[in-house]
Amino acid sequence: MPDAPANREERVLVLQGGGALGAYQGGVFQALQEAQLEPDWVAGISIGAINSALIAGNPPERRVARLREFWETVSSALPGGVLSLDRIDGMFRAPINEASAVHALLFGVPGFFTPRVPPPQLQPEGTMAAISYYDTTPLKATLQRPLDFDVLNGGRVRLSVGAVNVETGNFIYFDTAHDRVDVRHIMASGALPPGLPPVEIDGEYYWDGGLVSPTRPCNTRSSSAASDIA
C-alpha cells in the first residue's frame, strides 16, 4: 500500500458492528468524502466489515454510490412501500418501525437473508441449516455485484475485517496487507449466530467478530493490524 503523504498522519477509519448502525456509517462516510478525507485504511466488524469492504473495494468516485446501492437493497420495508418511514413522523413512526422489524424477522431482508424452510429444528443434524435460522446466500450475490475484489486487494486502501474462529473462540482480522480477502471473509465477519450460519474459509469456520468485540481485536493472526488498530 502506498504510504500516506509525509505532511499528514495515516487516516484509519474503524467501523463497528451493530445492525442499523451501518446505515448511519454510510452517511458519515459520505460526509467524510465530501470533506475530501479519504481513508488509507478501513477496519470493520459485522455490518462495519461490509461497509468497509464497499469503501475499499471501489474507487473513490464510486464509494458513496455503492454504499447507497447496498443499503437501498437490504433496507427492510413493509410490503408495497406504502408505509415508507421517511413519510412518517411523531407517534406513528415507532410502531411502523417495529412492524417493519417483525416483517424482517418473519420473511427475511431482501438481498441479505431468507428464513430456513423448514426451520432449523427440522433440518438434518450437523448441517448449516440446522444451526441457523436464516440462509445468507442472497448476501453473497448482493456483495459480489458492487465489489471489485481486484481493487479491494490492490492496496490503495488497506482493509481489515474481524471474525471469530468457531472452534477456538479466538478473534482474527483478515487483512489485505497479508491475505487476499474475498466475499467469504466479509460474510464471516457478519455471520451472527444463531440467526446466520458460520462461513467456511480454508477448512475452518468463522462467526461474527462482534461475539468477542464490536470494534477491537482480541487475538488475531494479523499482529500488525492488532497493534495498529487497538
mmCIF file of C-alpha atoms in Angstrom, residues 79-176:
data_model
loop_
_atom_site.group_PDB
_atom_site.id
_atom_site.type_symbol
_atom_site.label_atom_id
_atom_site.label_comp_id
_atom_site.label_asym_id
_atom_site.label_seq_id
_atom_site.Cartn_x
_atom_site.Cartn_y
_atom_site.Cartn_z
ATOM 1 C CA PRO A 79 -44.895 -4.725 1.500
ATOM 2 C CA GLY A 80 -45.846 -2.279 -1.198
ATOM 3 C CA GLY A 81 -43.666 0.572 0.038
ATOM 4 C CA VAL A 82 -46.784 2.448 1.148
ATOM 5 C CA LEU A 83 -45.594 2.992 4.708
ATOM 6 C CA SER A 84 -42.200 4.456 3.966
ATOM 7 C CA LEU A 85 -40.608 5.734 7.171
ATOM 8 C CA ASP A 86 -39.383 8.908 5.514
ATOM 9 C CA ARG A 87 -43.045 9.995 5.221
ATOM 10 C CA ILE A 88 -43.966 9.261 8.841
ATOM 11 C CA ASP A 89 -43.318 11.394 11.901
ATOM 12 C CA GLY A 90 -44.350 11.525 15.518
ATOM 13 C CA MET A 91 -46.259 8.831 17.359
ATOM 14 C CA PHE A 92 -46.700 6.598 14.292
ATOM 15 C CA ARG A 93 -43.024 6.184 13.489
ATOM 16 C CA ALA A 94 -42.168 3.774 16.335
ATOM 17 C CA PRO A 95 -44.966 1.235 15.724
ATOM 18 C CA ILE A 96 -44.327 1.262 11.963
ATOM 19 C CA ASN A 97 -40.628 0.735 12.632
ATOM 20 C CA GLU A 98 -41.468 -2.218 14.903
ATOM 21 C CA ALA A 99 -43.798 -3.680 12.270
ATOM 22 C CA SER A 100 -41.016 -3.458 9.696
ATOM 23 C CA ALA A 101 -38.649 -5.252 12.098
ATOM 24 C CA VAL A 102 -41.201 -8.046 12.626
ATOM 25 C CA HIS A 103 -41.613 -8.332 8.862
ATOM 26 C CA ALA A 104 -37.837 -8.816 8.511
ATOM 27 C CA LEU A 105 -37.861 -11.392 11.321
ATOM 28 C CA LEU A 106 -40.575 -13.448 9.633
ATOM 29 C CA PHE A 107 -39.743 -13.006 5.958
ATOM 30 C CA GLY A 108 -36.081 -12.002 5.905
ATOM 31 C CA VAL A 109 -34.359 -8.987 4.360
ATOM 32 C CA PRO A 110 -34.124 -8.564 0.573
ATOM 33 C CA GLY A 111 -30.625 -9.171 -0.698
ATOM 34 C CA PHE A 112 -29.416 -10.253 2.757
ATOM 35 C CA PHE A 113 -31.071 -13.344 4.243
ATOM 36 C CA THR A 114 -34.131 -15.548 3.911
ATOM 37 C CA PRO A 115 -35.778 -17.813 6.520
ATOM 38 C CA ARG A 116 -34.938 -21.508 6.584
ATOM 39 C CA VAL A 117 -37.806 -23.658 5.330
ATOM 40 C CA PRO A 118 -38.224 -25.995 7.105
ATOM 41 C CA PRO A 119 -36.839 -24.316 10.254
ATOM 42 C CA PRO A 120 -33.527 -25.481 11.777
ATOM 43 C CA GLN A 121 -35.244 -27.784 14.277
ATOM 44 C CA LEU A 122 -36.395 -29.925 11.347
ATOM 45 C CA GLN A 123 -33.169 -29.831 9.350
ATOM 46 C CA PRO A 124 -30.643 -32.716 9.220
ATOM 47 C CA GLU A 125 -28.399 -32.722 12.284
ATOM 48 C CA GLY A 126 -24.915 -31.335 11.728
ATOM 49 C CA THR A 127 -25.800 -29.218 8.700
ATOM 50 C CA MET A 128 -25.557 -25.447 8.382
ATOM 51 C CA ALA A 129 -29.325 -25.331 8.058
ATOM 52 C CA ALA A 130 -29.656 -26.996 11.483
ATOM 53 C CA ILE A 131 -27.657 -24.309 13.329
ATOM 54 C CA SER A 132 -29.055 -21.109 11.827
ATOM 55 C CA TYR A 133 -32.491 -19.631 11.286
ATOM 56 C CA TYR A 134 -31.637 -17.835 8.046
ATOM 57 C CA ASP A 135 -29.864 -18.528 4.763
ATOM 58 C CA THR A 136 -27.375 -15.817 3.710
ATOM 59 C CA THR A 137 -26.977 -16.935 0.091
ATOM 60 C CA PRO A 138 -28.645 -13.671 -1.093
ATOM 61 C CA LEU A 139 -25.948 -11.636 0.688
ATOM 62 C CA LYS A 140 -23.208 -13.317 -1.323
ATOM 63 C CA ALA A 141 -24.799 -12.184 -4.587
ATOM 64 C CA THR A 142 -25.507 -8.722 -3.178
ATOM 65 C CA LEU A 143 -21.858 -8.199 -2.216
ATOM 66 C CA GLN A 144 -20.372 -9.594 -5.403
ATOM 67 C CA ARG A 145 -22.185 -7.049 -7.574
ATOM 68 C CA PRO A 146 -20.802 -3.787 -6.152
ATOM 69 C CA LEU A 147 -17.367 -5.051 -5.062
ATOM 70 C CA ASP A 148 -14.284 -5.104 -7.257
ATOM 71 C CA PHE A 149 -12.015 -7.573 -5.470
ATOM 72 C CA ASP A 150 -9.004 -6.569 -7.541
ATOM 73 C CA VAL A 151 -9.456 -3.014 -6.278
ATOM 74 C CA LEU A 152 -10.131 -4.265 -2.751
ATOM 75 C CA ASN A 153 -6.883 -6.247 -2.682
ATOM 76 C CA GLY A 154 -4.944 -3.762 -4.782
ATOM 77 C CA GLY A 155 -3.565 -1.799 -1.861
ATOM 78 C CA ARG A 156 -4.920 1.716 -2.388
ATOM 79 C CA VAL A 157 -6.963 1.378 0.806
ATOM 80 C CA ARG A 158 -5.987 -1.303 3.302
ATOM 81 C CA LEU A 159 -8.879 -3.412 4.594
ATOM 82 C CA SER A 160 -9.122 -5.413 7.840
ATOM 83 C CA VAL A 161 -12.274 -7.344 8.797
ATOM 84 C CA GLY A 162 -12.725 -9.128 12.115
ATOM 85 C CA ALA A 163 -14.248 -12.554 12.732
ATOM 86 C CA VAL A 164 -14.230 -15.285 15.408
ATOM 87 C CA ASN A 165 -12.960 -18.813 14.856
ATOM 88 C CA VAL A 166 -15.844 -21.119 15.843
ATOM 89 C CA GLU A 167 -13.607 -23.934 17.102
ATOM 90 C CA THR A 168 -11.146 -21.901 19.160
ATOM 91 C CA GLY A 169 -13.214 -18.845 20.044
ATOM 92 C CA ASN A 170 -10.257 -16.674 19.029
ATOM 93 C CA PHE A 171 -10.651 -13.349 17.287
ATOM 94 C CA ILE A 172 -8.875 -12.809 13.966
ATOM 95 C CA TYR A 173 -8.502 -9.987 11.464
ATOM 96 C CA PHE A 174 -8.384 -10.853 7.782
ATOM 97 C CA ASP A 175 -6.184 -8.112 6.376
ATOM 98 C CA THR A 176 -5.412 -7.230 2.757
#
